[in-house]
Coordinates of C-alpha atoms and ligand atoms in Angstrom, one line a residue:
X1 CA 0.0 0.0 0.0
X2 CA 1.4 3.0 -1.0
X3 CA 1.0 5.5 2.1
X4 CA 1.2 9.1 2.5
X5 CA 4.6 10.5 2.7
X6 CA 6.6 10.9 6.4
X7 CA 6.2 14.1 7.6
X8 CA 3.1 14.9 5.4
X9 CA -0.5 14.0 6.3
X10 CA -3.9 13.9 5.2
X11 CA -6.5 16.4 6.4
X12 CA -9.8 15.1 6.7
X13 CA -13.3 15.8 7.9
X14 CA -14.6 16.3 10.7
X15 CA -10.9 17.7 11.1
X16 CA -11.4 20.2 7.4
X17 CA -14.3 22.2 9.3
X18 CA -11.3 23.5 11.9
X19 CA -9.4 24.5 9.2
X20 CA -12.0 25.9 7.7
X21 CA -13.1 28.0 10.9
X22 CA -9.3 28.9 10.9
X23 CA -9.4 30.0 7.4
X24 CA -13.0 32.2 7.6
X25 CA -12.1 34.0 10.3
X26 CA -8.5 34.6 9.5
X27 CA -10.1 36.4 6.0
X28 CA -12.6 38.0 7.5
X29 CA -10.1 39.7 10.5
X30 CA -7.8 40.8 7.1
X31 CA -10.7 42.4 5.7
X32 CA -11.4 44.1 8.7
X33 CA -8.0 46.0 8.7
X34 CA -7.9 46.1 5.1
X35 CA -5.2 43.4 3.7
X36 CA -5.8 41.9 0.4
X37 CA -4.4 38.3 -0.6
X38 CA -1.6 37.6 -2.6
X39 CA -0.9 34.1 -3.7
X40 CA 2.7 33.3 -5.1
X41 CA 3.8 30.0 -6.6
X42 CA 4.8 27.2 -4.1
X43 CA 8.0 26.5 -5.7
X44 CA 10.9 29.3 -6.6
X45 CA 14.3 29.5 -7.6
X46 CA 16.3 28.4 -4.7
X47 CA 18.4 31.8 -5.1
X48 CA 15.3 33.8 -3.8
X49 CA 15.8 31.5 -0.5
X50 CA 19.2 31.6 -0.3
X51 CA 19.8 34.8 -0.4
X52 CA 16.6 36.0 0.9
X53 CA 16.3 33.9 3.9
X54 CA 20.1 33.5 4.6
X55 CA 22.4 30.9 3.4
X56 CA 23.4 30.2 7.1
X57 CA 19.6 29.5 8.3
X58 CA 18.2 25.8 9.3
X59 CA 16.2 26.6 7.1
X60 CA 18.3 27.3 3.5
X61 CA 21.4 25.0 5.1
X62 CA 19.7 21.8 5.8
X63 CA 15.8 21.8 5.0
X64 CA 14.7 22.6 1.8
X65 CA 13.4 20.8 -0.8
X66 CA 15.4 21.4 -3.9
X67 CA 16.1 20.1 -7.7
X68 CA 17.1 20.8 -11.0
X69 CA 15.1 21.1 -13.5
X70 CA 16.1 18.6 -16.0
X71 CA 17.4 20.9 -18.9
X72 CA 14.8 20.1 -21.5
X73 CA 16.3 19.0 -24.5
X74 CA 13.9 20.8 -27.3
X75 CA 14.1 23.9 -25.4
X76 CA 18.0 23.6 -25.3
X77 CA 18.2 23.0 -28.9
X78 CA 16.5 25.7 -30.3
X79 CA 17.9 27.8 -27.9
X80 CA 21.4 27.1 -28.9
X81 CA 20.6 27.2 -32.6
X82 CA 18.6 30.5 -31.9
X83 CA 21.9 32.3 -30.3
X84 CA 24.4 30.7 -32.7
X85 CA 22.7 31.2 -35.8
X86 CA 20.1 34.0 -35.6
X87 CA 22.4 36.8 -36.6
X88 CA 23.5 35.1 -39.9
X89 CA 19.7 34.0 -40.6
X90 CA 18.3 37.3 -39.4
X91 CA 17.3 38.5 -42.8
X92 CA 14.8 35.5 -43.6
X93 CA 11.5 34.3 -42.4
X94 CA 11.8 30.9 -40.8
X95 CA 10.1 28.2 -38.6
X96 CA 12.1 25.9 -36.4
X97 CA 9.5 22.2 -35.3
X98 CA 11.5 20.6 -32.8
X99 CA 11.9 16.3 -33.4
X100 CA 13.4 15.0 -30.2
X101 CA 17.1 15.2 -31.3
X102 CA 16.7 17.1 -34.1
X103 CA 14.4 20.3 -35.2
X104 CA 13.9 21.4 -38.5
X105 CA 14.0 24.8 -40.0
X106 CA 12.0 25.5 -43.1
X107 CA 14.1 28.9 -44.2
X108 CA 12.0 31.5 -46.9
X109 CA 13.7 33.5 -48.9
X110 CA 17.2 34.4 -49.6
X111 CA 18.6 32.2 -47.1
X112 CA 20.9 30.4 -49.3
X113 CA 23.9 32.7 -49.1
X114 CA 23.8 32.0 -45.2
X115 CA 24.4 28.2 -45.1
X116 CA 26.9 27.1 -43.4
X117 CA 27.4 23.3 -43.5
X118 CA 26.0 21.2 -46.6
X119 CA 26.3 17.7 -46.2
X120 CA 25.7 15.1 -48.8
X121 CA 24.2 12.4 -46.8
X122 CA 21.8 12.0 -44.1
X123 CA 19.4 10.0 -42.1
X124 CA 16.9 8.6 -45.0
X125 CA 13.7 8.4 -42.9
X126 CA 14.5 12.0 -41.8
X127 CA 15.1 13.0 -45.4
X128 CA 12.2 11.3 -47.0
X129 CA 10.0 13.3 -44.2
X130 CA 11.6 16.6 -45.4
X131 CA 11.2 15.8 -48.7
X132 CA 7.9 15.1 -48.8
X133 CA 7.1 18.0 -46.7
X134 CA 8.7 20.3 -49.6
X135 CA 7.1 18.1 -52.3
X136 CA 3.4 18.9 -50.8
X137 CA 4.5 22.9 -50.8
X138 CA 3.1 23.8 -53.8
X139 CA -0.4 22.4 -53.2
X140 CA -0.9 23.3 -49.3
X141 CA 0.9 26.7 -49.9
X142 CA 0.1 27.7 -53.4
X143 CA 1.6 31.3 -53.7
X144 CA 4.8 30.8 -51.7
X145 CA 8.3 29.3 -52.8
X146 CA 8.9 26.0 -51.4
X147 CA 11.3 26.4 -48.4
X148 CA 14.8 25.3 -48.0
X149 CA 15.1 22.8 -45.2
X150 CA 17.5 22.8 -42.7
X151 CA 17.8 20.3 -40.3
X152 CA 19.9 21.2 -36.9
X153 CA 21.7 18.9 -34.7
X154 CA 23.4 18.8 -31.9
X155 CA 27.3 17.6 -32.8
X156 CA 26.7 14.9 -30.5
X157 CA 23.7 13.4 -32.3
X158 CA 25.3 14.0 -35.6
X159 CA 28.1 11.5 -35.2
X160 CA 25.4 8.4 -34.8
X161 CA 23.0 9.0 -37.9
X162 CA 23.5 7.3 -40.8
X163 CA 23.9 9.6 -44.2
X164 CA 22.3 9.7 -47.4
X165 CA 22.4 11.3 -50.6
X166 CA 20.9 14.6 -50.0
X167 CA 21.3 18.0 -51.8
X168 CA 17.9 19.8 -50.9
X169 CA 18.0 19.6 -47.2
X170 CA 21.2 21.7 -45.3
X171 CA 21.8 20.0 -42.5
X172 CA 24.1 22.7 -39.5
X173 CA 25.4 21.2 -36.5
X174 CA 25.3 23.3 -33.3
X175 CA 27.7 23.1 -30.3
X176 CA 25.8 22.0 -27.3
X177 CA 27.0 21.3 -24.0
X178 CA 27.2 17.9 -23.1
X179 CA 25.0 18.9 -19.8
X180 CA 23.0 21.8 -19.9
X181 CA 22.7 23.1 -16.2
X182 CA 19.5 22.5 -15.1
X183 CA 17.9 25.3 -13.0
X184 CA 17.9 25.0 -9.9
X185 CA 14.0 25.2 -7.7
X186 CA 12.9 25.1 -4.0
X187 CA 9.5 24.4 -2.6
X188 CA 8.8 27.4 -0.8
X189 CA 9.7 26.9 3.4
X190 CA 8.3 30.1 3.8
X191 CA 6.8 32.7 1.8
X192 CA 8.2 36.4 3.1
X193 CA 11.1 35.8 0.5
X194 CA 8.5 35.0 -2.1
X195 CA 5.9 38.3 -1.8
X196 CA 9.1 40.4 -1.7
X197 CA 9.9 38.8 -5.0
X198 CA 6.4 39.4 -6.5
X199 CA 6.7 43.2 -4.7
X200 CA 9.8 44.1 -6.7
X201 CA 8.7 41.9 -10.3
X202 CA 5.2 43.8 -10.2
X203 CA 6.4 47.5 -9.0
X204 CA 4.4 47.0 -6.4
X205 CA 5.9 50.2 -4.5
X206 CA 3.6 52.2 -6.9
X207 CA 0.5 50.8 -5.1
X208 CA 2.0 52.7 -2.0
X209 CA 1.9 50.8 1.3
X210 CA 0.7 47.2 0.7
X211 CA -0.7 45.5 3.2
X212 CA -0.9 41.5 1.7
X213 CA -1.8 38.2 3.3
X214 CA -1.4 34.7 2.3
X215 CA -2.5 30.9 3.1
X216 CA -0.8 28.8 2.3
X217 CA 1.6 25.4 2.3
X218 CA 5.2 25.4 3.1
X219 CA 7.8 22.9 2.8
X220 CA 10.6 22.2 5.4
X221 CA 12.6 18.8 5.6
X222 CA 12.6 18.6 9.7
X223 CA 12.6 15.5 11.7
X224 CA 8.9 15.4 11.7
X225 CA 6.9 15.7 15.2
X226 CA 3.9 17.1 16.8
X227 CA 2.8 20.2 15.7
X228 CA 5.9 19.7 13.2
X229 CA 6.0 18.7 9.9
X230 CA 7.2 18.5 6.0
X231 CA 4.3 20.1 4.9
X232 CA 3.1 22.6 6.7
X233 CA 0.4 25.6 6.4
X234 CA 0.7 29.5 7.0
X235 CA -1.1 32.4 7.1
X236 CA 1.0 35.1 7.4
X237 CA 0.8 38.7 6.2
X238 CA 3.0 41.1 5.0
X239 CA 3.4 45.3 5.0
X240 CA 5.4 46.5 2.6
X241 CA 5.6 49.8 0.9
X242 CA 8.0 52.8 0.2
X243 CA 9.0 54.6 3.4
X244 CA 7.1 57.6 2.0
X245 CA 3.7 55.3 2.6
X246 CA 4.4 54.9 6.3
X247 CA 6.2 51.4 5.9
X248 CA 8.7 52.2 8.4
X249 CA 6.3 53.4 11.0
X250 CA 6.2 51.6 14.5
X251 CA 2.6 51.9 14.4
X252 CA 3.0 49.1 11.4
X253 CA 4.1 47.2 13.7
X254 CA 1.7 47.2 16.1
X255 CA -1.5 47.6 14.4
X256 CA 0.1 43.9 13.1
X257 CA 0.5 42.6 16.5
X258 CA -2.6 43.9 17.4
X259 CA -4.6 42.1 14.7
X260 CA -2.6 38.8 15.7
X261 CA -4.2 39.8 18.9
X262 CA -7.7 40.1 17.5
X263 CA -7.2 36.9 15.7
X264 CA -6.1 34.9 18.4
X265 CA -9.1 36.3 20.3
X266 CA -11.9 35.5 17.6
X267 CA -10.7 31.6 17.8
X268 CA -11.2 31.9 21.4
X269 CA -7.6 30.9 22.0
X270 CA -6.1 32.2 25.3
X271 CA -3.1 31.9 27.1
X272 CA -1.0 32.2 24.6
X273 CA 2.2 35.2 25.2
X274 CA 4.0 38.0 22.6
X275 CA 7.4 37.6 23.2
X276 CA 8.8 40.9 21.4
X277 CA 12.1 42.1 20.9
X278 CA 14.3 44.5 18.4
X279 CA 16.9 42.8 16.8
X280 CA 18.3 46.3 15.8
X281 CA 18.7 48.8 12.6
X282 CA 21.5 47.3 9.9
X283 CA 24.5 49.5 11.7
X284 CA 23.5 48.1 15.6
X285 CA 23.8 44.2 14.0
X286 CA 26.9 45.1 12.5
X287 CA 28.5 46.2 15.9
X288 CA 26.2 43.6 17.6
X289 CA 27.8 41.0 15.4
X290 CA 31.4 42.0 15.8
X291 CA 30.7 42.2 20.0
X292 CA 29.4 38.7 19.4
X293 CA 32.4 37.7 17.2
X294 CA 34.4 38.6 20.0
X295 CA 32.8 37.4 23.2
X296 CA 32.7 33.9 21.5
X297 CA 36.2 33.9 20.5
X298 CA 37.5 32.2 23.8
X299 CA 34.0 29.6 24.5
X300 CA 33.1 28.8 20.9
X301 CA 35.6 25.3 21.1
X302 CA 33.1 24.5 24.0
X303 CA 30.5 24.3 21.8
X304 CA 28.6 22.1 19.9
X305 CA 30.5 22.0 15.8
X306 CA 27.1 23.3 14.3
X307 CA 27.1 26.6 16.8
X308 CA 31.1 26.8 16.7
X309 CA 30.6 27.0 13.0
X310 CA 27.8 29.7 13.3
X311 CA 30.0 31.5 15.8
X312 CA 31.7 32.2 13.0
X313 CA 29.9 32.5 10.1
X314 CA 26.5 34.3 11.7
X315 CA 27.1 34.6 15.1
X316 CA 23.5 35.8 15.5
X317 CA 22.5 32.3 14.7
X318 CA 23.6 31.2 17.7
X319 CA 21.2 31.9 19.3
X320 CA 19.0 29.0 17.6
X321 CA 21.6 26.4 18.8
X322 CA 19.2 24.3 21.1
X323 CA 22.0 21.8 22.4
X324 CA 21.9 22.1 26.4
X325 CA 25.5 21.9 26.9
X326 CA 26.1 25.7 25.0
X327 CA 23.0 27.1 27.3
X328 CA 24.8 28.6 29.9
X329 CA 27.5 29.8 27.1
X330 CA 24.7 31.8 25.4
X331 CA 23.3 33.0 28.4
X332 CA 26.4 34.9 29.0
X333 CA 26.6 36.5 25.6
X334 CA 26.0 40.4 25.2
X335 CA 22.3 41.1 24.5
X336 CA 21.2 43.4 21.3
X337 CA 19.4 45.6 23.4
X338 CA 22.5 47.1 24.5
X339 CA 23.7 47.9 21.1
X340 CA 20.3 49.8 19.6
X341 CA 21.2 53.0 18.6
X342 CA 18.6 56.1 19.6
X343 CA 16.6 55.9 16.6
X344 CA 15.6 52.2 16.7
X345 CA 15.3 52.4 20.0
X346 CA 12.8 55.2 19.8
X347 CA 11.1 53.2 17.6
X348 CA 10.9 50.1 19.8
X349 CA 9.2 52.2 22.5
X350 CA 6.8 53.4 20.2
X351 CA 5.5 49.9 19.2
X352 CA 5.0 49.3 22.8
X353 CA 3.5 52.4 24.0
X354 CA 0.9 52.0 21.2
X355 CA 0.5 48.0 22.2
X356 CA -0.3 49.5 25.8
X357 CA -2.6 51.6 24.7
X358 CA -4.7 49.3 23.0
X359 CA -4.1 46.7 25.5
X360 CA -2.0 44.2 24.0
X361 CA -0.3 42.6 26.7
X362 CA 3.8 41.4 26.0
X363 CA 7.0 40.4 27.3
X364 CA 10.4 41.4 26.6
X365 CA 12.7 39.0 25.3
X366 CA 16.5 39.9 23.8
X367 CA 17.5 36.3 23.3
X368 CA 14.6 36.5 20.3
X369 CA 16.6 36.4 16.8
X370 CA 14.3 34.6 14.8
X371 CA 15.6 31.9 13.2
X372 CA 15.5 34.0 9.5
X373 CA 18.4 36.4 8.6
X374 CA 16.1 38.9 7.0
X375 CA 14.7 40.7 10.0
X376 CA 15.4 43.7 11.4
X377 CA 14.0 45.9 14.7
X378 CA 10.9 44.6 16.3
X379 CA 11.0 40.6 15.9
X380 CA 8.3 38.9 17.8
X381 CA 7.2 35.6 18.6
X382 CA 3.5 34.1 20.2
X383 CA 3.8 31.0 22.6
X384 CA 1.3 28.9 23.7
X385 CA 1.8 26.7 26.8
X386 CA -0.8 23.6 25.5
X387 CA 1.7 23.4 22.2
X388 CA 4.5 21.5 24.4
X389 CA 7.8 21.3 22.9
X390 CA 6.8 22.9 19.4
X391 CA 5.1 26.0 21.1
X392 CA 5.4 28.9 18.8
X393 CA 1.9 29.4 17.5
X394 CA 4.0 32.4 15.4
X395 CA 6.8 34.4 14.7
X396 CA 7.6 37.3 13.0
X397 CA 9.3 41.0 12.5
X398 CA 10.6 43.8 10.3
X399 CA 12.6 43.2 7.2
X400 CA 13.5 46.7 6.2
X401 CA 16.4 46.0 4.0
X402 CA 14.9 42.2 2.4
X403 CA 13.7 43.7 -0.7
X404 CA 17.2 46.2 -1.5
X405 CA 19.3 42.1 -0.4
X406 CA 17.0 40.8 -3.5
X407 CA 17.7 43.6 -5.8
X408 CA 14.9 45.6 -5.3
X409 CA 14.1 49.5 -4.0
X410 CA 14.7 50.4 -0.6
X411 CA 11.0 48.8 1.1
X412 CA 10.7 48.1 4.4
X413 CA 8.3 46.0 5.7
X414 CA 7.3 43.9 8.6
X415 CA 5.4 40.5 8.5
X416 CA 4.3 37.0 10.5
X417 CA 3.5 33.7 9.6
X418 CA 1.5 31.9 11.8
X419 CA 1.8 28.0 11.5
X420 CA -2.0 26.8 11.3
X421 CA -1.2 23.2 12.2
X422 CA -0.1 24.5 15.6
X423 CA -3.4 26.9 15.8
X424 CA -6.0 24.2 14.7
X425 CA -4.1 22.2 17.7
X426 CA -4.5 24.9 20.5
X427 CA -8.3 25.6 19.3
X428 CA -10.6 24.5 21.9
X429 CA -13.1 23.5 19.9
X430 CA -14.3 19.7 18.4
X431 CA -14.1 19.1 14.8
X432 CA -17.6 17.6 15.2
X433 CA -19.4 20.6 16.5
X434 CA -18.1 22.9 14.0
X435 CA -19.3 20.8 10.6
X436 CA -22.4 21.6 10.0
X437 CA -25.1 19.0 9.5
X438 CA -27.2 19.0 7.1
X439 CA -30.8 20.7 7.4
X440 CA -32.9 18.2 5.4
X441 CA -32.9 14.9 4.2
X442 CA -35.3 14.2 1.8
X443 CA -36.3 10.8 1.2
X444 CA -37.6 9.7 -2.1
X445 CA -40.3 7.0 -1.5
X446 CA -41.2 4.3 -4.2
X447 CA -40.6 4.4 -8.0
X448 CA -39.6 7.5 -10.2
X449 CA -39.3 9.5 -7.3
X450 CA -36.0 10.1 -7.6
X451 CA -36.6 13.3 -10.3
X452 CA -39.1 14.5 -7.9
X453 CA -36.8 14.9 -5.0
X454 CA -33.6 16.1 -7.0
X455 CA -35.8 19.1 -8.2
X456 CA -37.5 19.9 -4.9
X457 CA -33.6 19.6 -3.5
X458 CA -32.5 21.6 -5.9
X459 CA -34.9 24.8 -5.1
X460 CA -34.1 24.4 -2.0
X461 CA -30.1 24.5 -2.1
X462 CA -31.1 27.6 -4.3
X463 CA -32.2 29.3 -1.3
X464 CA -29.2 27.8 0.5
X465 CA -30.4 25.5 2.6
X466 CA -28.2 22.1 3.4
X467 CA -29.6 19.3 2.3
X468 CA -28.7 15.9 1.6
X469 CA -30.6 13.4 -0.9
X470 CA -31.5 9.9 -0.6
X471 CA -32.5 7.1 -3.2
X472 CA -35.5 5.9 -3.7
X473 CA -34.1 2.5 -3.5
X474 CA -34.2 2.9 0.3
X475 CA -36.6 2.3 2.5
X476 CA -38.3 4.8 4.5
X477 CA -36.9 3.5 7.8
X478 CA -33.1 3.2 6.1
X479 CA -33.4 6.8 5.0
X480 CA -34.4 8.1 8.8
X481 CA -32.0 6.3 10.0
X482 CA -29.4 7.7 7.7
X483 CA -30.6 11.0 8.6
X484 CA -30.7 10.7 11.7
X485 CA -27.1 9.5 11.7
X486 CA -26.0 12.7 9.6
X487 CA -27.6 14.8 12.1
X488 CA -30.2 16.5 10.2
X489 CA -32.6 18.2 11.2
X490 CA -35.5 17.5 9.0
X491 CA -36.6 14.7 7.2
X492 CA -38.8 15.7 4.2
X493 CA -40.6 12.4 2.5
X494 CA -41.2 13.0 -1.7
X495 CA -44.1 10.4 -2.0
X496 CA -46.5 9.9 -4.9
X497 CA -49.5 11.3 -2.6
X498 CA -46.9 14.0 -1.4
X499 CA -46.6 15.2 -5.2
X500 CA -50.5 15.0 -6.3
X501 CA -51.0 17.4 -2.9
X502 CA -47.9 19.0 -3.9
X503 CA -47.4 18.8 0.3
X504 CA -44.9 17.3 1.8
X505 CA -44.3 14.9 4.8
X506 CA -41.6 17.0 7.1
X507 CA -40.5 15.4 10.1
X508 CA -38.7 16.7 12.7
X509 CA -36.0 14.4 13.9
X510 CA -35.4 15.7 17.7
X511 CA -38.6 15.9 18.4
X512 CA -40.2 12.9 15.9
X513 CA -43.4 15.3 15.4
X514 CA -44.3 15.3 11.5
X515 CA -46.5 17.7 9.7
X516 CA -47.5 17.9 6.0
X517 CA -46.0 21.3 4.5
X518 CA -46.9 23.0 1.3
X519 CA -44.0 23.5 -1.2
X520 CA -44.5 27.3 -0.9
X521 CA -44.3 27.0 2.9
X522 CA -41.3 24.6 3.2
X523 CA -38.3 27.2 2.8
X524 CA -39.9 29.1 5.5
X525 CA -40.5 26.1 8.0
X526 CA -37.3 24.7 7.6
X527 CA -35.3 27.8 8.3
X528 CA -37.4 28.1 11.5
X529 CA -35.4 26.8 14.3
X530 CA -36.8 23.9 16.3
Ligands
AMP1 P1 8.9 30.6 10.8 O1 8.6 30.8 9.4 O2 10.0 29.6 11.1 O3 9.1 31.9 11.6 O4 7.6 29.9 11.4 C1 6.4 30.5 11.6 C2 5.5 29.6 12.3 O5 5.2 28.5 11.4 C3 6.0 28.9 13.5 O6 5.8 29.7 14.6 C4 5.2 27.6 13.5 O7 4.0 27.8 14.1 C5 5.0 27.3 12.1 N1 6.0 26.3 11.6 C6 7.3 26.4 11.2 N2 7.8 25.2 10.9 C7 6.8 24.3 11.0 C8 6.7 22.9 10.8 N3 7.7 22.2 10.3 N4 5.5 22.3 11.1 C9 4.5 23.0 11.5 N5 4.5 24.3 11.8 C10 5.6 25.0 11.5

């Protein structure tokens, strides 16, 4: 049996409708502060992660998904002979049809003076297909010249056909690369990197301040656990704009920890905490980094080879080492809230007077990096104690410099993801109260009552109300029971006697009390809550 893949997993109802309540109200709390979606393609070249996300991450260094795309030979052919021979064949109309190995080039007009190679002898099946192509000319393209015929192959190829005699079809041989480099593609492990991408391809600075939301998967090769896994789902949400549109603002940054706030709220999860710090403006990390350089000059041979190695390369990184022995090490190392300069720290009190005035409780936390290298300032994470080991619900912060690294115009920008298999875990709701049964089952009773229930079902769907249709192969007591098993709450019974009165039997399945309803009159009964 051929199982789902480790790490991955199958969502399924009752399960869906949690999702589902996570989804809703997540859209309808963006709409209320005036996000719109964006939705960018799962996969991307692994460039955009590298350098977006940092080559030093978890993340870019040991858990993506990544390939090549297998040059595609067609593509590689016609590109080759498109850059090697287009300037000589510039002057005439032609029409390359790719043939596996081989394409064929049907040149018009004065093309002759621009061969290069003319070979005697080729492939017969290939030239009695050319051939006959050029002999059918005339009569399929009356007022045009029959084309010379070129056919291009790659060197390679050429040495393994067999020749024949052959003086109406030029054959040129292009120089191709043994192995064309494929390119290279990532499935996305997060999706900052790719909105930024979308924000600089589509100008997006001319919309002003953009303020963009996704759902979506992401892919991350982990050791899977709870609440972690290959494939995982985000919503997260991105600000992004020119400073001019107020992207910089610290009041960015709360009103987006005050919507995760909100959200939170509106799933009636509580207890969770906003761990918030500032991570510092470029020119603090810069100093930060060289203070952290040096305090882990002496300790860093006590630690673990992957944090010695970050100590070095990223020393901010190692502050995601999560081996016990290097604790105490790190505890000792200088904090980044010692090196903000005035500016960013102004603006690090402003996020938190304005999160005090509008009540958003948080806690202060300078051993938060964030394990991405793109964030700058206010970085902020939300915990929730019923999440055990894997407890961040969500994590985010500023980017202010993102989309200049990815060659774009100076746009800050702040953002989150949260992970939504983590949420649907801390929700204390049940699956089964939150999918909703269906309002009516109708039961088609005896023969050729099948048409008659699928049209009263369908005027009633038309009006939105849930209903699920039996068979007229069941029996009445097999279709109650079915209903009643569904959790319906009416069971409406399309009879022969129930047509000719064009009233129908509707039975209330809490309460067993059945009445006969007009078909004007049904909408309206049914909607009535028992
Ligand atoms: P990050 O993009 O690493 O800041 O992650 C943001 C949020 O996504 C985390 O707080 C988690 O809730 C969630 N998340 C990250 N990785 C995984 C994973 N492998 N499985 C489930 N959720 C994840």
């Amino acid at each position: 049996m051929i199982k789902a893949v480790r790490g991955t997993r199958d969502l399924l109802p009752p399960d869906t409708a949690l999702w589902k309540f996570v989804d809703e109200t997540a859209r309808s709390v963006f709409r209320a502060y005036n996000f719109q979606e964006i939705r960018t393609p799962i996969f991307e070249d692994t460039q955009l992660f590298a350098r977006g996300v940092g080559e030093e991450t978890d993340i870019v260094s040991k858990e993506m998904y990544t390939w090549s795309e297998e040059a595609n030979p067609e593509a590689t052919l016609i590109g080759a002979w498109y850059t090697q021979s287009k300037p000589k064949y510039a002057a005439s109309a032609w029409e390359t049809r790719a043939r596996g190995q081989h394409f064929e080039i049907d040149m018009r007009g004065e093309s002759e003076a621009f061969l290069v190679e003319l070979r005697s002898k080729f492939n017969p099946a290939v030239v009695e297909r050319l051939r006959a192509r050029k002999d059918r000319w005339p009569t399929s393209h009356p007022d045009s010249k029959p084309p010379l015929l070129i056919v291009a192959l790659p060197r390679r190829e050429a040495d393994k056909i067999q020749w024949a005699n052959l003086n109406d079809v030029v054959i040129e041989m292009l120089d191709i690369a043994e192995h064309e480099p494929g390119q290279r593609l990532t499935l996305r492990p997060e999706n900052t990197a790719g909105v930024v991408r979308a924000y600089i391809e589509h100008s997006l600075q001319s919309r002003g301040l953009n303020k963009l939301y996704y759902i979506g998967p992401q892919f991350r090769r982990e050791r899977p656990q709870k609440g972690r896994y290959r494939q995982f789902y985000q919503i997260g949400a991105e600000v992004i704009g020119p400073p001019s549109a107020g992207s910089e603002s610290p009041a960015r940054d709360a009103e987006i920890l005050e919507l995760l706030a909100t959200f939170l709220g509106k799933l009636g999860i509580t207890g969770w905490t906003l761990q918030l710090n500032s991570i510092g403006c470029a020119k603090d990390r810069t100093r930060y980094n060289e203070a952290l350089r040096k305090a882990l000059e002496p300790v860093k041979d006590k630690m673990d080879p992957d944090c010695q190695r970050r100590a070095v390369t990223n020393p901010l990184r190692v502050f995601d080492c999560k081996v016990p022995k290097d604790q105490p090490i790190i505890e000792k190392l200088p904090r980044i809230s010692q090196f903000l300069d005035e500016p960013c720290r102004k603006h690090f009190e402003h996020v938190q007077e304005i999160l005090k005035s509008v009540g958003v409780p948080f806690t202060l936390n300078d051993r938060l990096v964030r394990g991405l290298d793109y964030y700058t300032r206010t970085a902020f994470e939300f915990t929730h104690g019923a999440l055990g080991a894997q407890n961040a619900i969500l994590g985010g912060g500023r980017y202010d410099g993102l989309s200049e690294e990815l060659g774009g115009p100076k746009a800050p920008g702040i953002g989150f993801a949260i992970g939504e298999d983590r949420l649907v875990l801390a929700l204390n709701k049940s699956a089964e109260e939150m999918q909703p049964k269906p309002d009516v089952y109708i039961a088609p009773l005896g023969q050729s009552m099948d048409r008659e229930a699928a049209r009263l079902a369908r005027e009633l769907r038309q009006k939105d109300v849930i209903v699920e249709l039996s068979d007229e192969s069941f029996r009445l007591k097999k279709s109650l029971e079915t209903a009643s098993k569904l959790g319906a709450r009416f069971a409406l019974i399309v009879g022969e006697n129930e047509i000719k009165a064009d009233a129908f039997a509707l039975k209330n399945l809490a309460t067993g009390e059945q009445v006969s309803v007009p078909r004007t009159e049904l909408i309206e009964r049914i909607r009535t809550k028992p």
